[in-house]
C-alpha positions as a printed Julia matrix, in Angstrom:
138×3 Matrix{Float64}:
 -19.44   -7.39   10.28
 -16.2    -5.67   10.88
 -12.92   -6.6     9.17
  -9.69   -6.03   11.55
  -7.36   -3.43   10.44
  -4.34   -4.76   11.57
  -5.53   -7.48    8.99
  -6.79   -5.73    6.23
  -2.9    -3.26    6.61
  -1.49   -7.2     6.05
  -2.9    -7.79    3.27
  -2.61   -4.44    1.4
   0.72   -5.19    1.93
   0.54   -8.1     0.29
  -0.54   -6.82   -2.63
   1.59   -4.58   -3.25
   5.18   -6.2    -2.56
   5.98   -7.5    -5.42
   4.38   -6.93   -9.58
   0.8    -5.7   -10.27
  -1.33   -8.65   -9.01
   1.03  -10.8    -8.87
   0.29  -10.77   -5.32
  -3.91  -10.43   -4.45
  -6.71  -10.4    -1.62
 -10.43   -9.89   -1.42
 -12.16   -9.03    1.11
 -16.07  -10.76    1.89
 -18.14   -7.93    3.52
 -20.12  -10.53    4.73
 -17.57  -12.13    6.83
 -14.91   -9.86    6.89
 -12.52  -12.74    5.69
  -9.98  -12.08    3.74
  -8.64  -14.37    1.06
  -5.17  -13.94   -0.63
  -3.4   -15.72   -3.8
  -0.22  -14.96   -4.86
   1.2   -16.58   -8.35
   4.87  -17.28   -6.92
   2.52  -20.17   -4.06
   0.27  -22.29   -3.91
  -3.35  -21.58   -2.83
  -3.64  -22.45    1.47
  -7.54  -22.36    1.17
  -9.23  -21.94   -2.01
 -10.43  -18.67   -2.89
 -14.24  -18.66   -3.56
 -16.01  -17.6    -6.7
 -15.5   -13.83   -6.7
 -16.65  -12.89  -10.59
 -19.59  -10.42  -10.39
 -20.44  -10.81   -7.02
 -21.1    -7.53   -4.89
 -19.77   -9.79   -1.44
 -16.41   -9.65   -2.24
 -14.19   -6.56   -2.67
 -10.34   -6.8    -4.07
  -7.81   -5.38   -1.93
  -5.87   -2.14   -3.79
  -2.12   -2.2    -4.29
  -1.01    1.39   -2.88
  -0.47    3.1    -6.64
  -4.65    2.65   -6.7
  -4.56    4.63   -3.38
  -1.54    7.57   -4.35
   0.96    5.94   -2.23
   3.51    5.7    -4.43
   5.8     8.04   -6.45
   3.22   10.98   -5.34
   3.22   10.46   -1.94
   7.27   10.5    -2.21
   7.2    13.97   -3.94
   4.91   14.64   -1.33
   7.02   13.79    1.87
  10.21   15.23   -0.34
   8.23   18.61   -0.64
   7.13   18.71    3.0
   9.8    17.27    4.93
  13.22   17.44    2.38
  12.28   21.15    0.54
  15.62   21.82   -0.36
  16.32   17.9    -2.15
  12.61   17.99   -4.0
  13.98   18.85   -7.63
  17.13   16.36   -6.71
  14.38   13.35   -5.52
  11.81   14.14   -8.4
  14.49   13.58  -10.5
  15.35   10.14   -8.99
  12.42    9.61   -9.85
  13.0    10.06  -13.34
  15.14    6.75  -13.57
  14.79    2.89  -12.97
  16.1     2.26   -8.99
  14.0     5.04   -7.27
  13.44    3.74   -4.11
  16.85    2.35   -3.46
  18.6     5.8    -4.94
  15.5     7.93   -2.76
  16.04    5.46    0.55
  19.84    6.27    0.38
  18.89   10.39    0.27
  17.24    9.56    3.38
  19.88    7.26    5.26
  22.42   10.9     3.84
  19.85   13.29    5.55
  19.36   10.9     8.33
  15.2    11.06    7.97
  14.74    8.01    6.76
  12.65    7.44   10.17
  10.65   10.44    9.46
   9.27    8.65    5.53
   8.57    5.38    7.3
   6.28    7.49   10.17
   4.89    9.79    7.48
   4.22    6.65    4.43
   2.91    5.04    7.64
   0.51    7.14    8.46
  -0.41    7.62    4.94
  -0.58    4.46    4.63
  -3.2     4.03    7.16
  -5.08    7.42    6.43
  -6.01    6.37    3.01
  -6.85    2.45    4.01
  -8.96    3.52    5.99
 -10.88    5.97    3.24
 -10.78    3.63    1.07
 -12.45    1.41    3.31
 -15.15    4.3     4.1
 -15.73    4.72    0.5
 -16.38    1.07    0.26
 -18.69    0.49    3.39
 -16.21   -1.63    5.04
 -16.64   -1.32    8.78
 -13.59   -2.22   10.58
 -12.7    -2.71   13.51
  -9.13   -1.84   15.5
């Protein structure tokens, strides 16, 4: 059964939206259904017993697909080469994304960043699906 790519992308964004392991989502490879869980809210539905089951796979977080700092540095090298060292320095301290986005605004590159990030995210998630024998539609 194929999973709808937009639903998979939404689940991926959900698990990547907060701290590590605070939100989780699992995909049933047989039905394509996604089960959601958050430490911050009551579950809408019961998550099935997934221990030792090859039927379910946890949706990865963005760091697992190298979509955090490595992606930012790649963007800087290709789209803001004069600011590459500055971006590297920004990401050596806490609060990096806010300062990075300030730099993007100042350089009028925020839209390029969001397009770059979106394309990289979709590519990485499709590769993850291929690597895990997950058929997608859309």
